[in-house]
Amino acid sequence: MKLLFFGDIVGKPGRLALKLRAQALAESEGADLLVANSENSSGGIGVDPGSARELLSTGIHVLTSGNHVWHRKEIYDYLDASDRLLRPANFAPGVPGRGWSVYKTAKGPVAVVNLIGRVFMAPADCPFRAADAILERIGTRARVILVDMHAEATSEKMGMGRYLDGRVSAVVGSHTHVQTADEMVLPGGTAYITDTGMCGPLDSVIGMRTEQVLKRFVDQLPVRYDVGEGAPLLQAVAIDVDETTGKARGIRRIREVLK
Ligand SMILES: [Fe+2]
């Protein structure tokens, strides 16, 4: 079974990247399930129902999210109504939406789990204990399990990869928008990358207009950020999983600059 995971989609250029390439990549990679982190897809911060629907219409099956998921209030009802958009599972109990679900594919069920880190981030429940509890609940419902670990610190993401090694098919990092070159299959058979990168404007600082970001860094004044413009960068990983065992056979980085 082949899984495609796309890094954080940033604003319109990110959505355009998926519109241009999701379907073609699904075909060329022979992908059975496409997952993308959507939390910056609406204007560079948050996700609204319109953006979620637009992304799902490109061929993406499941959207994950992260710390910005609450930014657009209109997404609350959508999160409750659809399991095709996940929010981190280790947020406070009872908040809208769900943190994991099991999806049907032609080659069998796949569980997708969304977690958020706690290092250099807002407080959240323990993602490690949350993962243990979720795996217990998934039980025999799915052998193939993909975890999106949305976190800032490389160490916390790698820690999660090692913690879940042999128990899930893949742990893929999101949130920093910078693709790391450390993709590997861990000894227990879990595919891992610290950060998948982003789908968003290449000519930017992690998706935002360079001059605005520099103004904040250099002058240390509050500046409003807008999404960058120009050619979209698409970053993703293709993961090959043995669906009979749930173990990964390989993980490969994808990086394309679109015209
Ligand atoms: Fe984030």
JSON list of N, CA and C and ligand atoms in Angstrom, two decimals, residues 8 39-40 66-68 121 150 175 177, ligand 1:
[
{"chain": "A", "resi": 8, "resn": "ASP", "atom": "N", "xyz": [2.39, 20.95, 5.40]},
{"chain": "A", "resi": 8, "resn": "ASP", "atom": "CA", "xyz": [1.42, 22.02, 5.69]},
{"chain": "A", "resi": 8, "resn": "ASP", "atom": "C", "xyz": [1.06, 22.85, 4.45]},
{"chain": "A", "resi": 39, "resn": "GLU", "atom": "N", "xyz": [-3.77, 22.99, 8.25]},
{"chain": "A", "resi": 39, "resn": "GLU", "atom": "CA", "xyz": [-4.07, 23.99, 9.27]},
{"chain": "A", "resi": 39, "resn": "GLU", "atom": "C", "xyz": [-3.73, 25.44, 8.90]},
{"chain": "A", "resi": 40, "resn": "ASN", "atom": "N", "xyz": [-2.98, 25.63, 7.82]},
{"chain": "A", "resi": 40, "resn": "ASN", "atom": "CA", "xyz": [-2.71, 27.00, 7.36]},
{"chain": "A", "resi": 40, "resn": "ASN", "atom": "C", "xyz": [-3.28, 27.25, 5.97]},
{"chain": "A", "resi": 66, "resn": "GLY", "atom": "N", "xyz": [-3.52, 21.27, 13.35]},
{"chain": "A", "resi": 66, "resn": "GLY", "atom": "CA", "xyz": [-2.57, 21.51, 14.45]},
{"chain": "A", "resi": 66, "resn": "GLY", "atom": "C", "xyz": [-2.98, 22.69, 15.30]},
{"chain": "A", "resi": 67, "resn": "ASN", "atom": "N", "xyz": [-2.00, 23.47, 15.73]},
{"chain": "A", "resi": 67, "resn": "ASN", "atom": "CA", "xyz": [-2.24, 24.54, 16.70]},
{"chain": "A", "resi": 67, "resn": "ASN", "atom": "C", "xyz": [-3.17, 25.65, 16.20]},
{"chain": "A", "resi": 68, "resn": "HIS", "atom": "N", "xyz": [-3.28, 25.83, 14.88]},
{"chain": "A", "resi": 68, "resn": "HIS", "atom": "CA", "xyz": [-4.12, 26.91, 14.35]},
{"chain": "A", "resi": 68, "resn": "HIS", "atom": "C", "xyz": [-5.54, 26.45, 14.00]},
{"chain": "A", "resi": 121, "resn": "MET", "atom": "N", "xyz": [5.52, 24.97, 22.43]},
{"chain": "A", "resi": 121, "resn": "MET", "atom": "CA", "xyz": [4.16, 25.12, 21.90]},
{"chain": "A", "resi": 121, "resn": "MET", "atom": "C", "xyz": [3.20, 25.35, 23.07]},
{"chain": "A", "resi": 150, "resn": "HIS", "atom": "N", "xyz": [2.40, 16.94, 14.80]},
{"chain": "A", "resi": 150, "resn": "HIS", "atom": "CA", "xyz": [2.51, 18.37, 14.49]},
{"chain": "A", "resi": 150, "resn": "HIS", "atom": "C", "xyz": [3.25, 19.05, 15.64]},
{"chain": "A", "resi": 175, "resn": "HIS", "atom": "N", "xyz": [4.40, 21.12, 10.80]},
{"chain": "A", "resi": 175, "resn": "HIS", "atom": "CA", "xyz": [4.36, 22.37, 11.55]},
{"chain": "A", "resi": 175, "resn": "HIS", "atom": "C", "xyz": [5.51, 23.34, 11.23]},
{"chain": "A", "resi": 177, "resn": "HIS", "atom": "N", "xyz": [7.26, 23.69, 8.45]},
{"chain": "A", "resi": 177, "resn": "HIS", "atom": "CA", "xyz": [7.24, 24.10, 7.03]},
{"chain": "A", "resi": 177, "resn": "HIS", "atom": "C", "xyz": [8.60, 23.95, 6.34]},
{"chain": "B", "resi": 1, "resn": "FE", "atom": "FE", "xyz": [1.33, 24.51, 13.17]}
]
